[in-house]
Amino acid sequence: MRTYTQEEIEQLITCPKQIAEPPKKEWRIERGSKRKDMTLVATADKKEFTVFIRVNVDFEENFSVGLEYNPKEEKGTFCLLRCNGPHGEFIGGDSAPSVHFRYHIHKAKAENIEAGMRPERGAEPTDKYASYRDALRVFLETIGVTNMDEYFPDLRQMALALDERKEPQE
Amino acid sequence: MNYADLLKKQFNGQVSVRERRAGIAQLVAPLYHEDGDMVDIFLEAVAGKESGVRISDHGMTLMRLSYSFEIDTPNKERIFQRILAENGVNEDQGNLFVDTDYSGLYPAILQFAQTVAKVGNMQLYKREVIQSMFFELLTEFIEKNLGKYNPRQTVFPVPSRDDLEVDFEFAVKPRPIYLFGVKDNAQARLAAISCLEFQRNRLPFKSFIVHEEFENLSSKDRKRITSAADKQFVSLDDFRENAAQVLEREGAA
């Protein structure tokens, strides 16, 4: 795997993207988790990305929404960003393990790639979201999905509603 | 002493438990995945069994694995089940679990965490990571089992075309067999083009295709390769099972 600068990583995360293959309307429930996937393409240079959405069946607060980059110049994919629910403790980017179960975000770091570690190793707690739906909206906005309203029409309106913690229905 | 207190004692005070649902506690222990997330281990009493404890993950291990890897082939399933069996861990609809009692809790948790790590490492079997293994395994099988057909690796039947490469040539009479290993759509197309070019050059040969997984090709590529090739093996297992017999028949023809 080639090395990346942090600027390159930030650019990959935030560059404008279009949903090329939308997720299916219905969840795929498989082996204890609800699953959806979609494919994104960068508007400017057609770089390819995939998004996975996972929600644990037994613990709905245990979810993960992630962005994988599929570089054309080399084989394989790696995770650029993952928005997680409060599933447990985690090691922070530059600190001792968080002793609290908190919503947290994993973001790829250049030094992790350089060191041969998982790019998204380490996470930071966040208060940008407090539910799966909120996390999905924050995630899609962060990664620059320009046509999110086309496929997730209720997501932004739902942000204004008070019932964000109920069962996801999109 | 309840199991939470017992665990704290056994782990020298380095663990705690947190109630996640009524009767379901999550273990907070210094056991982490490569991305820094804590390994998800849940504890609950086994109904009807005094001092019985179920250690489980409530589907979190396979959920995490599915971020970038799916257990979607019989081979992957076989490996997954083998990891579970060798470590004494059970699965119920994605929930990995092991039942133990208070006395066996400490070693059982360590064994369970190790199993979770092994299942998580199945992502190393991703196609792009192990794809070279297909050719390694194909080569190994041919060298070990088909030596009597004089296999020659990497052959260019048209001297002026170094872009048309055959993975193995078998010196079978009356016509040599050109074998192509195919692991994806691009290689299927290249094999199909090569076969058609060899035919256009009026080379006497028969073409064999060994697919890593025929069903994974697009329908158009399946049609192209089926039209161009003389004989196809739909998987490496198919080739292993039938190659000797097919080559023998070719030689006898």
Coordinates of C-alpha atoms in Angstrom, one line a residue, chain B residues 5-206:
Chain B
D5 CA -16.6 -10.0 41.0
L6 CA -14.9 -13.3 40.2
L7 CA -13.7 -11.9 36.8
K8 CA -12.3 -8.8 38.4
K9 CA -10.4 -10.9 40.8
Q10 CA -9.2 -13.3 38.0
F11 CA -8.1 -10.4 35.8
N12 CA -6.4 -8.7 38.7
G13 CA -8.8 -5.8 38.7
Q14 CA -8.1 -4.9 35.1
V15 CA -11.7 -5.5 33.9
S16 CA -15.1 -4.3 34.7
V17 CA -18.6 -5.1 33.5
R18 CA -21.3 -2.8 32.3
E19 CA -24.9 -3.7 32.1
R20 CA -26.2 -3.2 28.5
R21 CA -29.6 -4.9 28.8
A22 CA -31.4 -6.6 31.7
G23 CA -29.3 -9.6 32.4
I24 CA -26.7 -8.9 29.7
A25 CA -23.4 -7.4 30.8
Q26 CA -20.6 -6.2 28.5
L27 CA -17.0 -7.0 29.6
V28 CA -14.7 -4.0 29.6
A29 CA -11.3 -5.5 29.3
P30 CA -8.0 -4.4 27.7
L31 CA -8.6 -6.5 24.6
Y32 CA -8.7 -4.4 21.4
H33 CA -9.1 -4.9 17.7
E34 CA -6.5 -3.5 15.3
D35 CA -8.5 -0.3 14.8
G36 CA -8.5 0.4 18.5
D37 CA -12.1 -0.7 19.3
M38 CA -12.6 -2.9 22.3
V39 CA -13.5 -6.5 21.5
D40 CA -17.2 -6.9 22.1
I41 CA -17.7 -9.6 24.8
F42 CA -21.1 -10.0 26.5
L43 CA -21.8 -12.1 29.6
E44 CA -25.1 -13.5 30.7
A45 CA -26.3 -16.3 33.0
V46 CA -27.2 -19.6 31.3
A47 CA -30.8 -20.3 32.2
G48 CA -31.4 -23.3 34.4
K49 CA -27.7 -23.9 35.1
E50 CA -26.3 -22.8 38.3
S51 CA -23.1 -20.8 37.9
G52 CA -23.4 -21.2 34.1
V53 CA -22.3 -18.2 32.1
R54 CA -22.7 -17.6 28.3
I55 CA -19.8 -15.6 26.8
S56 CA -21.0 -14.1 23.4
D57 CA -20.5 -11.3 21.0
H58 CA -24.2 -10.7 19.9
G59 CA -23.1 -10.8 16.2
M60 CA -20.6 -8.0 16.6
T61 CA -17.6 -10.0 15.2
L62 CA -19.3 -10.9 11.9
M63 CA -20.8 -7.4 11.7
R64 CA -17.3 -5.9 12.0
L65 CA -15.9 -8.4 9.5
S66 CA -18.6 -7.5 7.0
Y67 CA -17.3 -3.9 6.7
S68 CA -14.9 -5.2 4.1
F69 CA -15.3 -9.0 3.9
E70 CA -18.3 -11.3 3.4
I71 CA -18.4 -15.0 4.2
D72 CA -20.2 -15.6 1.0
T73 CA -18.6 -18.8 -0.5
P74 CA -18.6 -22.4 0.7
N75 CA -14.8 -22.1 1.1
K76 CA -14.9 -19.1 3.4
E77 CA -17.8 -20.7 5.3
R78 CA -15.6 -23.8 5.8
I79 CA -12.7 -21.8 7.1
F80 CA -15.0 -19.8 9.4
Q81 CA -16.6 -23.0 10.8
R82 CA -13.2 -24.6 11.3
I83 CA -12.0 -21.6 13.3
L84 CA -15.0 -21.9 15.5
A85 CA -14.7 -25.7 15.9
E86 CA -11.0 -25.6 16.7
N87 CA -11.6 -23.1 19.4
G88 CA -14.8 -24.6 20.9
V89 CA -16.9 -21.7 20.0
N90 CA -20.5 -22.0 18.7
E91 CA -22.6 -19.8 16.4
D92 CA -26.3 -19.1 16.3
Q93 CA -27.4 -16.8 13.5
G94 CA -24.2 -14.8 13.7
N95 CA -23.9 -14.8 17.5
L96 CA -20.7 -16.4 18.5
F97 CA -20.9 -17.9 22.0
V98 CA -19.4 -20.4 24.4
D99 CA -21.0 -21.6 27.6
T100 CA -18.9 -22.1 30.7
D101 CA -19.2 -22.0 34.4
Y102 CA -17.6 -19.7 37.0
S103 CA -14.5 -21.9 37.4
G104 CA -13.8 -21.8 33.6
L105 CA -14.7 -18.2 33.0
Y106 CA -11.2 -16.7 32.8
P107 CA -9.7 -19.1 30.3
A108 CA -12.9 -19.2 28.3
I109 CA -12.9 -15.4 27.9
L110 CA -9.3 -15.5 26.7
Q111 CA -10.1 -18.3 24.3
F112 CA -13.2 -16.5 23.1
A113 CA -11.3 -13.2 22.5
Q114 CA -8.7 -15.2 20.6
T115 CA -11.4 -16.7 18.4
V116 CA -12.9 -13.3 17.7
A117 CA -9.5 -12.1 16.6
K118 CA -9.1 -15.1 14.3
V119 CA -12.5 -14.6 12.7
G120 CA -11.7 -10.8 12.4
N121 CA -8.5 -11.8 10.6
M122 CA -10.5 -13.5 7.9
Q123 CA -10.4 -10.2 6.1
L124 CA -6.9 -11.2 5.2
Y125 CA -8.5 -13.7 2.9
K126 CA -9.8 -10.9 0.8
R127 CA -9.5 -11.6 -2.9
E128 CA -6.9 -8.8 -3.5
V129 CA -4.8 -10.1 -0.6
I130 CA -4.8 -13.8 -1.6
Q131 CA -5.4 -13.7 -5.3
S132 CA -1.9 -14.7 -6.0
M133 CA -2.7 -17.8 -4.0
F134 CA -4.9 -19.0 -6.8
F135 CA -1.9 -19.3 -9.2
E136 CA 0.3 -20.6 -6.4
L137 CA -2.2 -23.4 -5.7
L138 CA -2.8 -24.1 -9.4
T139 CA 1.0 -24.3 -10.0
E140 CA 1.6 -26.4 -7.0
F141 CA -1.2 -28.9 -8.1
I142 CA 0.1 -29.1 -11.7
E143 CA 3.7 -29.6 -10.6
K144 CA 2.8 -32.2 -8.0
N145 CA 0.2 -34.2 -9.9
L146 CA 0.4 -33.6 -13.7
G147 CA 4.1 -33.9 -14.3
K148 CA 3.7 -36.8 -16.7
Y149 CA 2.0 -34.5 -19.2
N150 CA 5.2 -32.4 -19.3
P151 CA 3.8 -29.0 -18.2
R152 CA 5.7 -25.9 -19.3
Q153 CA 4.9 -22.7 -17.5
T154 CA 4.6 -19.3 -19.3
V155 CA 4.5 -20.1 -22.9
F156 CA 4.1 -17.7 -25.9
P157 CA 2.7 -19.7 -28.8
V158 CA 2.9 -16.8 -31.3
P159 CA 6.6 -15.6 -31.1
S160 CA 5.8 -12.2 -32.3
R161 CA 3.1 -11.7 -29.7
D162 CA 4.5 -11.5 -26.2
D163 CA 1.1 -10.2 -25.0
L164 CA -0.5 -13.5 -25.6
E165 CA 0.7 -15.7 -22.8
V166 CA -0.3 -19.2 -21.9
D167 CA 0.0 -20.1 -18.2
F168 CA 0.8 -23.8 -18.9
E169 CA 1.3 -25.9 -21.9
F170 CA 0.9 -29.6 -21.7
A171 CA 2.6 -31.6 -24.4
V172 CA -0.3 -33.9 -25.2
K173 CA -0.6 -35.4 -28.6
P174 CA -2.0 -34.9 -31.2
R175 CA -2.4 -31.2 -30.1
P176 CA -0.8 -29.4 -27.1
I177 CA -3.1 -28.1 -24.4
Y178 CA -2.9 -24.5 -23.5
L179 CA -4.1 -23.8 -20.0
F180 CA -5.2 -20.4 -18.7
G181 CA -5.8 -19.7 -15.1
V182 CA -8.6 -17.2 -14.8
K183 CA -9.5 -15.3 -11.6
D184 CA -11.4 -12.4 -12.8
N185 CA -13.3 -10.8 -15.7
A186 CA -10.1 -9.1 -17.1
Q187 CA -8.3 -12.4 -17.2
A188 CA -11.3 -14.1 -18.8
R189 CA -11.2 -11.6 -21.6
L190 CA -7.5 -12.0 -22.1
A191 CA -7.8 -15.7 -22.2
A192 CA -10.7 -15.5 -24.7
I193 CA -8.7 -13.0 -26.9
S194 CA -5.6 -15.3 -26.7
C195 CA -7.6 -18.4 -27.8
L196 CA -9.2 -16.5 -30.7
E197 CA -5.8 -15.1 -31.8
F198 CA -4.3 -18.6 -31.7
Q199 CA -7.1 -19.9 -33.8
R200 CA -6.7 -17.1 -36.2
N201 CA -3.0 -18.0 -36.5
R202 CA -4.1 -21.6 -37.2
L203 CA -2.2 -23.1 -34.3
P204 CA -3.1 -26.7 -33.5
F205 CA -4.1 -26.6 -29.8
K206 CA -6.8 -27.2 -27.3

